[in-house]
Coordinates of C-alpha atoms in Angstrom, one line a residue:
X1 CA -28.8 71.7 19.6
X2 CA -28.9 70.4 16.0
X3 CA -31.1 69.6 13.7
X4 CA -29.9 66.0 12.9
X5 CA -29.6 65.5 16.7
X6 CA -33.3 66.1 17.4
X7 CA -34.2 64.3 13.9
X8 CA -31.9 61.7 15.8
X9 CA -34.7 61.1 19.0
X10 CA -38.0 62.0 17.0
X11 CA -37.3 59.7 13.9
X12 CA -36.2 56.1 16.3
X13 CA -39.9 56.2 17.2
X14 CA -40.5 55.6 13.4
X15 CA -37.6 52.9 13.1
X16 CA -38.9 51.3 16.2
X17 CA -42.2 50.9 14.9
X18 CA -41.3 49.0 12.1
X19 CA -39.3 46.2 13.7
X20 CA -42.2 45.5 16.6
X21 CA -44.2 42.9 16.2
X22 CA -46.4 41.8 13.1
X23 CA -50.1 42.0 13.6
X24 CA -52.5 39.5 13.0
X25 CA -55.4 41.5 11.7
X26 CA -55.9 45.4 11.5
X27 CA -56.5 47.0 14.7
X28 CA -60.6 47.1 16.0
X29 CA -62.7 47.8 18.9
X30 CA -64.1 44.4 20.3
X31 CA -67.5 44.1 21.1
X32 CA -70.6 41.9 22.9
X33 CA -72.4 39.9 20.0
X34 CA -75.2 41.8 20.8
X35 CA -73.2 45.6 21.0
X36 CA -71.9 43.7 17.4
X37 CA -75.3 43.5 16.3
X38 CA -77.1 45.8 16.5
X39 CA -73.6 48.7 14.7
X40 CA -73.9 46.6 11.4
X41 CA -77.7 47.5 11.7
X42 CA -77.0 50.8 11.7
X43 CA -73.8 51.0 9.5
X44 CA -71.6 49.5 6.8
X45 CA -68.6 48.1 8.3
X46 CA -65.3 50.7 7.0
X47 CA -63.7 49.7 4.1
X48 CA -60.5 49.1 4.2
X49 CA -57.2 50.3 2.3
X50 CA -54.6 47.9 1.0
X51 CA -57.2 45.2 3.1
X52 CA -56.3 46.9 6.6
X53 CA -56.2 50.8 7.2
X54 CA -60.1 51.5 7.5
X55 CA -61.8 55.1 5.8
X56 CA -64.2 56.3 5.5
X57 CA -65.8 56.6 2.6
X58 CA -68.5 54.6 1.6
X59 CA -67.6 54.2 -2.4
X60 CA -66.2 50.6 -2.6
X61 CA -65.0 53.2 -6.6
X62 CA -63.0 55.5 -4.0
X63 CA -61.6 52.8 -2.0
X64 CA -60.0 51.2 -5.6
X65 CA -58.6 54.0 -7.1
X66 CA -57.4 55.8 -3.9
X67 CA -55.4 52.5 -3.6
X68 CA -54.4 52.6 -7.3
X69 CA -52.6 56.3 -7.2
X70 CA -51.3 54.6 -4.5
X71 CA -49.9 51.9 -5.8
X72 CA -48.8 54.7 -9.2
X73 CA -47.0 56.9 -6.6
X74 CA -45.0 54.2 -5.2
X75 CA -44.0 52.5 -9.0
X76 CA -43.2 56.5 -9.7
X77 CA -46.0 56.6 -12.5
X78 CA -46.7 60.1 -11.0
X79 CA -49.3 61.4 -14.1
X80 CA -51.3 58.5 -13.3
X81 CA -51.3 59.0 -9.8
X82 CA -52.9 61.9 -10.1
X83 CA -55.7 61.1 -13.1
X84 CA -57.0 57.9 -10.1
X85 CA -56.5 60.7 -7.1
X86 CA -58.8 63.0 -9.0
X87 CA -60.8 60.8 -10.3
X88 CA -61.4 58.6 -6.4
X89 CA -63.1 62.6 -5.1
X90 CA -65.2 62.7 -8.1
X91 CA -66.7 59.2 -7.0
X92 CA -67.0 60.3 -3.3
X93 CA -66.7 64.2 -2.7
X94 CA -66.2 63.3 1.2
X95 CA -63.1 61.7 1.3
X96 CA -60.6 62.9 3.6
X97 CA -57.8 60.7 2.3
X98 CA -58.6 61.0 -0.9
X99 CA -58.0 65.1 -1.7
X100 CA -54.9 64.2 0.6
X101 CA -53.4 61.7 -2.0
X102 CA -54.4 64.3 -5.1
X103 CA -52.7 67.1 -3.0
X104 CA -50.1 64.7 -2.3
X105 CA -49.4 63.2 -5.7
X106 CA -49.8 66.7 -7.6
X107 CA -46.9 68.7 -5.2
X108 CA -44.2 66.7 -7.9
X109 CA -45.8 68.3 -10.3
X110 CA -48.2 71.8 -10.2
X111 CA -49.0 71.2 -6.7
X112 CA -53.3 71.7 -5.4
X113 CA -54.2 73.5 -2.8
X114 CA -57.7 73.2 -3.4
X115 CA -56.7 69.6 -2.9
X116 CA -55.5 70.7 0.4
X117 CA -57.5 72.4 2.0
X118 CA -60.2 70.1 1.1
X119 CA -58.5 67.2 3.0
X120 CA -58.1 69.6 5.5
X121 CA -61.4 70.7 6.3
X122 CA -62.9 66.4 6.3
X123 CA -60.1 65.1 8.4
X124 CA -63.0 65.7 11.5
X125 CA -65.0 63.6 9.1
X126 CA -62.3 60.7 8.6
X127 CA -61.7 57.7 10.7
X128 CA -58.8 57.8 13.9
X129 CA -56.1 55.7 11.2
X130 CA -57.0 57.3 8.0
X131 CA -56.9 61.0 10.1
X132 CA -53.1 59.9 11.2
X133 CA -52.4 59.1 7.0
X134 CA -54.3 62.7 6.6
X135 CA -52.3 64.4 8.5
X136 CA -49.3 63.8 7.6
X137 CA -49.7 64.2 3.9
X138 CA -51.0 67.3 4.5
X139 CA -48.3 68.3 7.7
X140 CA -45.4 67.8 5.2
X141 CA -46.8 70.1 2.0
X142 CA -47.5 72.5 5.0
X143 CA -43.6 72.3 6.5
X144 CA -45.0 71.5 9.5
X145 CA -43.0 69.0 10.5
X146 CA -43.5 67.4 14.1
X147 CA -46.8 66.6 13.8
X148 CA -46.0 64.8 10.2
X149 CA -43.8 63.1 12.7
X150 CA -46.2 62.0 15.6
X151 CA -48.5 61.1 12.9
X152 CA -46.6 58.4 11.1
X153 CA -45.3 57.3 14.8
X154 CA -48.2 56.3 15.5
X155 CA -49.5 54.7 12.1
X156 CA -47.1 53.2 12.0
X157 CA -47.0 51.7 16.0
X158 CA -51.2 50.6 14.4
X159 CA -49.3 48.6 11.2
X160 CA -46.1 48.2 12.1
X161 CA -45.2 45.7 8.8
X162 CA -47.5 47.7 6.3
X163 CA -45.2 47.5 3.0
X164 CA -46.8 50.4 2.1
X165 CA -47.0 53.0 5.4
X166 CA -43.1 51.5 5.9
X167 CA -42.5 52.3 2.1
X168 CA -44.4 56.2 2.3
X169 CA -42.2 56.7 5.7
X170 CA -39.2 55.5 4.4
X171 CA -39.3 58.4 1.2
X172 CA -39.9 60.4 3.5
X173 CA -37.0 59.8 4.9
X174 CA -34.8 60.1 2.0
X175 CA -36.6 63.0 0.8
X176 CA -35.0 64.9 4.3
X177 CA -32.0 63.1 2.7
X178 CA -31.8 60.7 6.2
X179 CA -30.5 58.1 4.4
X180 CA -29.5 56.3 6.7
X181 CA -32.7 55.5 8.5
X182 CA -34.5 55.9 5.3
X183 CA -32.6 52.3 3.8
X184 CA -32.6 50.7 6.7
X185 CA -36.3 50.9 6.6
X186 CA -36.8 49.7 2.6
X187 CA -34.7 46.8 4.0
X188 CA -37.3 45.8 6.5
X189 CA -40.0 46.5 3.7
X190 CA -38.1 44.3 1.4
X191 CA -37.9 41.2 4.3
X192 CA -42.0 41.5 4.1
X193 CA -42.1 41.0 0.6
X194 CA -38.3 40.8 -2.2
X195 CA -39.5 41.7 -5.1
X196 CA -41.7 44.7 -3.5
X197 CA -40.8 47.3 -6.7
X198 CA -40.9 50.7 -5.6
X199 CA -38.2 49.1 -2.8
X200 CA -36.0 48.1 -5.2
X201 CA -36.1 51.3 -6.6
X202 CA -35.6 53.0 -4.1
X203 CA -32.6 51.4 -2.2
X204 CA -31.2 51.2 -6.1
X205 CA -30.9 54.9 -5.2
X206 CA -29.9 55.0 -1.2
X207 CA -26.6 52.4 -1.6
X208 CA -25.6 55.2 -3.5
X209 CA -26.2 58.1 -2.2
X210 CA -25.3 57.1 2.0
X211 CA -21.7 58.1 3.7
X212 CA -20.3 55.0 1.8
X213 CA -21.5 54.3 -1.5
X214 CA -22.2 50.9 -2.4
X215 CA -22.1 51.3 -6.5
X216 CA -21.6 47.9 -7.7
X217 CA -25.0 47.3 -4.8
X218 CA -27.1 49.7 -6.1
X219 CA -26.5 48.4 -9.6
X220 CA -27.4 45.0 -8.9
X221 CA -30.8 46.6 -7.2
X222 CA -32.0 48.4 -9.8
X223 CA -31.3 45.5 -12.8
X224 CA -33.6 43.7 -9.7
X225 CA -36.7 46.3 -10.3
X226 CA -35.6 45.8 -14.5
X227 CA -35.9 41.6 -13.5
X228 CA -39.1 42.2 -11.3
X229 CA -41.1 45.3 -13.8
X230 CA -39.5 44.4 -17.7
X231 CA -42.6 46.8 -18.6
X232 CA -41.8 49.2 -16.8
X233 CA -39.8 52.6 -18.1
X234 CA -39.3 53.5 -14.9
X235 CA -36.5 51.3 -13.5
X236 CA -34.6 51.4 -16.6
X237 CA -34.9 55.1 -16.2
X238 CA -32.8 54.4 -12.9
X239 CA -31.0 52.1 -13.7
X240 CA -29.4 54.3 -15.8
X241 CA -29.0 57.1 -14.0
X242 CA -26.9 55.1 -11.1
X243 CA -24.9 54.4 -14.0
X244 CA -24.8 57.7 -14.8
X245 CA -23.6 58.3 -11.5
X246 CA -20.6 55.9 -11.5
X247 CA -19.3 57.0 -15.2
X248 CA -20.9 54.5 -17.4
X249 CA -22.4 57.0 -19.6
X250 CA -22.8 54.4 -22.6
X251 CA -25.3 52.4 -19.9
X252 CA -26.8 55.1 -19.3
X253 CA -28.0 55.8 -22.6
X254 CA -28.3 52.6 -23.6
X255 CA -31.3 52.0 -20.4
X256 CA -32.8 55.3 -21.1
X257 CA -33.5 54.9 -24.9
X258 CA -34.9 51.0 -23.8
X259 CA -37.0 53.0 -21.7
X260 CA -38.4 55.0 -24.2
X261 CA -38.7 52.4 -26.0
X262 CA -41.9 50.7 -23.8
X263 CA -43.2 54.2 -23.5
X264 CA -42.0 57.4 -26.0
X265 CA -43.8 59.0 -23.4
X266 CA -41.2 59.1 -20.8
X267 CA -40.1 62.6 -19.9
X268 CA -37.2 61.3 -17.5
X269 CA -35.5 59.5 -19.8
X270 CA -35.8 61.9 -22.6
X271 CA -34.3 64.3 -20.5
X272 CA -32.0 62.0 -19.1
X273 CA -30.3 61.3 -22.9
X274 CA -29.8 65.4 -23.0
X275 CA -28.5 65.2 -19.4
X276 CA -25.7 62.2 -20.0
X277 CA -25.4 63.8 -23.7
X278 CA -23.6 67.3 -22.0
X279 CA -21.8 65.5 -18.9
X280 CA -19.9 63.6 -22.4
X281 CA -19.3 66.7 -24.0
X282 CA -21.8 66.0 -27.1
X283 CA -23.3 69.4 -26.8
X284 CA -25.5 69.9 -30.4
X285 CA -27.1 66.1 -29.8
X286 CA -27.8 67.4 -25.9
X287 CA -29.6 69.6 -27.5
X288 CA -31.6 67.7 -30.0
X289 CA -32.3 65.4 -27.6
X290 CA -33.9 68.3 -24.8
X291 CA -35.9 69.8 -27.9
X292 CA -37.2 66.7 -27.9
X293 CA -38.1 66.9 -24.3
X294 CA -39.2 70.4 -24.5
X295 CA -42.1 69.1 -26.7
X296 CA -42.7 65.9 -25.0
X297 CA -42.9 67.6 -21.4
X298 CA -47.0 68.0 -21.1
X299 CA -46.8 70.8 -17.6
X300 CA -45.1 74.2 -18.2
X301 CA -42.6 73.0 -14.8
X302 CA -41.2 70.3 -16.7
X303 CA -41.1 72.7 -20.0
X304 CA -39.0 75.1 -18.1
X305 CA -36.6 72.7 -16.3
X306 CA -35.9 70.8 -20.1
X307 CA -35.3 74.3 -21.6
X308 CA -32.9 75.8 -18.8
X309 CA -31.1 72.1 -19.0
X310 CA -30.5 73.5 -22.8
X311 CA -29.5 77.4 -21.6
X312 CA -27.0 75.6 -19.9
X313 CA -25.5 73.8 -22.3
X314 CA -23.8 77.3 -23.4
X315 CA -22.0 77.4 -20.1
X316 CA -20.8 73.9 -19.8
X317 CA -19.2 75.2 -23.7
X318 CA -17.6 78.2 -22.2
X319 CA -19.9 80.5 -23.8
X320 CA -21.0 82.3 -20.7
X321 CA -21.8 85.6 -21.7
X322 CA -23.9 83.3 -24.4
X323 CA -25.1 81.5 -21.3
X324 CA -26.2 84.7 -19.3
X325 CA -28.1 86.5 -22.5
X326 CA -29.8 82.6 -22.3
X327 CA -30.8 82.0 -19.0
X328 CA -32.0 86.0 -18.9
X329 CA -34.6 85.3 -21.6
X330 CA -35.7 82.1 -20.0
X331 CA -36.7 83.9 -17.3
X332 CA -38.8 85.8 -18.7
X333 CA -40.7 83.4 -19.9
X334 CA -40.8 81.9 -16.6
X335 CA -42.4 85.0 -15.4
X336 CA -45.0 85.4 -18.2
X337 CA -46.0 81.9 -17.0
X338 CA -46.4 82.5 -13.7
X339 CA -44.3 79.6 -12.6
X340 CA -42.5 79.6 -9.5
X341 CA -40.1 76.6 -10.2
X342 CA -38.8 76.9 -13.2
X343 CA -38.4 81.5 -11.8
X344 CA -36.2 79.9 -8.2
X345 CA -34.2 77.4 -10.5
X346 CA -33.7 80.1 -13.1
X347 CA -32.9 82.9 -10.5
X348 CA -31.1 80.9 -8.1
X349 CA -28.8 79.3 -11.0
X350 CA -28.5 83.0 -12.9
X351 CA -26.8 83.8 -9.3
X352 CA -24.6 81.2 -9.1
X353 CA -23.3 81.9 -12.3
X354 CA -22.8 85.4 -12.4
X355 CA -20.1 87.3 -13.2
X356 CA -19.0 88.8 -9.8
X357 CA -19.7 88.5 -6.0
X358 CA -22.0 91.5 -6.1
X359 CA -23.9 90.6 -9.3
X360 CA -24.8 87.0 -7.5
X361 CA -25.5 88.9 -4.3
X362 CA -27.3 91.2 -5.3
X363 CA -29.8 88.5 -7.7
X364 CA -29.6 86.5 -4.5
X365 CA -31.4 88.4 -2.7
X366 CA -34.2 89.1 -5.7
X367 CA -34.6 85.4 -5.5
X368 CA -35.1 86.0 -1.9
X369 CA -37.3 88.3 -2.4
X370 CA -40.2 86.5 -5.3
X371 CA -40.0 84.1 -2.9
X372 CA -41.9 86.5 0.4
X373 CA -43.8 88.1 -2.1
X374 CA -44.5 86.1 -5.3
X375 CA -44.9 82.5 -4.9
X376 CA -48.3 81.8 -5.5
X377 CA -48.7 77.9 -6.8
X378 CA -45.5 77.1 -5.1
X379 CA -46.1 74.3 -2.2
X380 CA -44.9 75.7 1.5
X381 CA -42.7 72.8 1.3
X382 CA -40.9 73.8 -1.5
X383 CA -40.7 77.0 -1.0
X384 CA -38.9 76.6 2.9
X385 CA -35.9 75.0 1.0
X386 CA -35.6 77.2 -2.1
X387 CA -35.2 79.7 1.1
X388 CA -33.1 77.5 3.2
X389 CA -30.5 77.5 -0.9
X390 CA -30.1 80.5 -0.8
X391 CA -29.9 81.9 2.2
X392 CA -26.9 79.1 2.0
X393 CA -25.5 80.0 -1.5
X394 CA -25.2 83.8 -0.1
X395 CA -23.8 82.1 3.6
X396 CA -21.1 80.7 1.4
X397 CA -20.2 84.0 -0.8
X398 CA -20.6 86.1 1.6
X399 CA -18.2 83.6 3.8
X400 CA -16.0 82.7 1.2
X401 CA -15.2 86.8 0.3
X402 CA -14.7 88.1 3.7
X403 CA -18.1 88.8 4.4
X404 CA -18.6 87.7 8.1
X405 CA -21.4 89.5 9.3
X406 CA -23.7 89.2 5.9
X407 CA -23.2 85.1 6.7
X408 CA -23.9 85.4 9.5
X409 CA -26.8 86.5 8.7
X410 CA -28.3 84.9 6.5
X411 CA -27.0 81.8 9.0
X412 CA -29.2 83.4 11.4
X413 CA -32.4 83.3 9.3
X414 CA -31.3 80.0 8.5
X415 CA -31.5 78.6 12.0
X416 CA -34.9 80.5 13.3
X417 CA -36.6 78.7 9.8
X418 CA -34.7 74.8 10.6
X419 CA -36.7 76.1 15.0
X420 CA -39.8 76.4 13.7
X421 CA -40.5 74.0 10.8
X422 CA -38.2 70.7 12.3
X423 CA -37.2 70.3 8.4
X424 CA -34.3 68.4 7.7
X425 CA -33.2 70.1 4.8
X426 CA -33.3 73.1 6.2
X427 CA -31.2 72.6 9.2
X428 CA -28.8 71.1 6.2
X429 CA -28.5 74.5 5.0
X430 CA -28.2 76.1 8.0
X431 CA -25.3 73.4 8.9
X432 CA -24.1 73.8 6.0
X433 CA -23.4 77.6 6.0
X434 CA -22.0 77.7 9.2
X435 CA -19.4 75.0 7.5
X436 CA -19.1 77.3 5.1
X437 CA -18.5 80.7 7.4
X438 CA -15.8 78.3 10.2
X439 CA -13.4 77.4 7.2
X440 CA -13.1 81.7 6.2
X441 CA -12.9 81.7 10.2
X442 CA -10.1 78.9 10.3
X443 CA -11.8 76.8 12.4
X444 CA -11.1 74.0 9.7
X445 CA -11.8 70.7 12.6
X446 CA -15.7 72.4 13.1
X447 CA -16.8 73.6 10.1
X448 CA -15.9 69.9 8.9
X449 CA -18.0 68.2 11.4
X450 CA -20.9 71.5 9.9
X451 CA -20.2 70.8 5.8
X452 CA -21.0 66.6 6.6
X453 CA -24.4 67.2 7.0
X454 CA -25.0 68.2 3.5
X455 CA -24.8 65.1 1.6
X456 CA -25.8 66.1 -1.5
X457 CA -24.5 69.3 -2.4
X458 CA -21.3 68.4 -5.0
X459 CA -20.1 72.0 -3.5
X460 CA -20.3 71.0 0.0
X461 CA -18.7 67.8 -0.2
X462 CA -16.0 69.2 -2.2
X463 CA -15.2 71.7 0.2
X464 CA -15.3 68.6 3.3
X465 CA -12.6 67.0 0.8
X466 CA -10.0 69.9 1.4
X467 CA -10.8 70.8 5.1
X468 CA -10.3 67.2 5.8
X469 CA -7.2 67.4 3.8
X470 CA -5.6 70.5 5.5
X471 CA -6.3 68.6 8.4
X472 CA -4.3 65.7 7.7
X473 CA -7.3 63.0 7.6
X474 CA -6.6 61.5 4.1
X475 CA -9.3 58.6 4.9
X476 CA -12.0 60.9 5.5
X477 CA -11.3 63.2 2.8
X478 CA -10.8 60.2 0.6
X479 CA -14.7 59.5 1.8
X480 CA -16.0 62.8 0.7
X481 CA -14.1 62.2 -2.8
X482 CA -15.9 58.8 -3.7
X483 CA -19.4 60.3 -2.1
X484 CA -17.8 63.4 -4.6
X485 CA -17.4 61.4 -7.5
X486 CA -21.3 59.6 -7.7
X487 CA -22.7 63.4 -7.1
X488 CA -21.7 63.2 -11.5
X489 CA -24.9 65.1 -12.2
X490 CA -25.7 68.2 -15.1
X491 CA -26.3 70.8 -12.7
X492 CA -24.9 73.6 -11.3
X493 CA -23.4 72.3 -8.6
X494 CA -21.5 69.8 -10.9
X495 CA -20.4 72.8 -13.0
X496 CA -19.1 74.8 -10.6
X497 CA -17.1 72.4 -9.7
X498 CA -15.9 71.5 -12.3
X499 CA -15.2 75.1 -13.1
X500 CA -13.8 76.9 -9.9
X501 CA -10.9 78.1 -11.3
X502 CA -13.7 80.5 -13.7
X503 CA -16.2 81.1 -10.4
X504 CA -14.1 81.9 -7.6
X505 CA -14.5 85.3 -7.9

């Protein structure tokens, strides 16, 4: 069974819960007056997260800080969210959800395994509904998705019209590249609150990343986001990024600069300036902006990513030998800094940009070995996704060079990973890898079906469009080309899509 089909059986429970009739009050256990009176003398009423979800803490400060951390997370203020979550657990060292939120928000920057372990240890002391939230947040990070799905389903049954629960679920579905289901859930949140900023933001991306991209609708949604939060940098940043997807580079530069006027330390907008100028071919200007991003970065993950993007300019300029030397130097720095995320990003890019097939294969195997033996500091979910990406690339190049057995070995590993974790991303990589192999074997109809799983991979979408063209399906090929058009980023895959002749190997 395809992983997509497996999720199609499980995830609709989530969506079904989102459309249930709203409860007038939070779930509660009814008791007689005398029993309720005795209980009130024994213990105070539980505090409610967002006025609805009973939590175990008796500290109003811890509750408020946890709410604030989730609110900041929803509004893409990640550093602030982490600091608020840290203060929440300082206010109550035994608050399971506080630690879960700290681990959940930290995973986007520098994972916090101690907070993750503490959240798990405190799970039995949490309220039943709090346990559902904690189990969902911790299972995602452990790449144990079936318990995560079950917990979120149960939580949504309890709170079918709580916009925060719905939003967190929808963004998780989005991260799993389940764009259609995510979009429907986000739209249900807008029906509850038409100006809920986090959903305006995410829908702006969802409308351009679904199977039938609608750039006008995406840009319109993000302009609403800017209107609702005119004093925040992220609305300007999101609008800039989507404008760049559409090819409006001048508009992107304008809004990235607007974000930096609001907050001169907003890293993603500073990086966005460099990325946009790179795509415009203004390489010297891009280097200047990347240097500013490197100085602005407040953690090694962001710093090394900006340095990586700067090193990639050599490839865009056609100076491949210098680019490979720059990546080798940066890889040594990532090793010295013990930066697993940067080490993977640089390692995979170096492999994909290697001068020949043998070199790429050797480097891919080195990347996989490091993920297995030396990935301390990387969340389990990220380690699994990274391994899946490396295996999919191995299958792609092996199939291209007629190494069928090697491609099948990589695909077998992907199948095992997808089955064990239930991770839709791993499943997408598995199906995409099978698509590459089926192309090599001349089975274009089945190849097209498999390649359609990885909509956010420019190389996969390009291969899909080629297969559909060869099959004579011009309508489907045109749709795939449109999807590819809106993936315009300064990434390795986008570079390879535009420089295929130089990297056929």
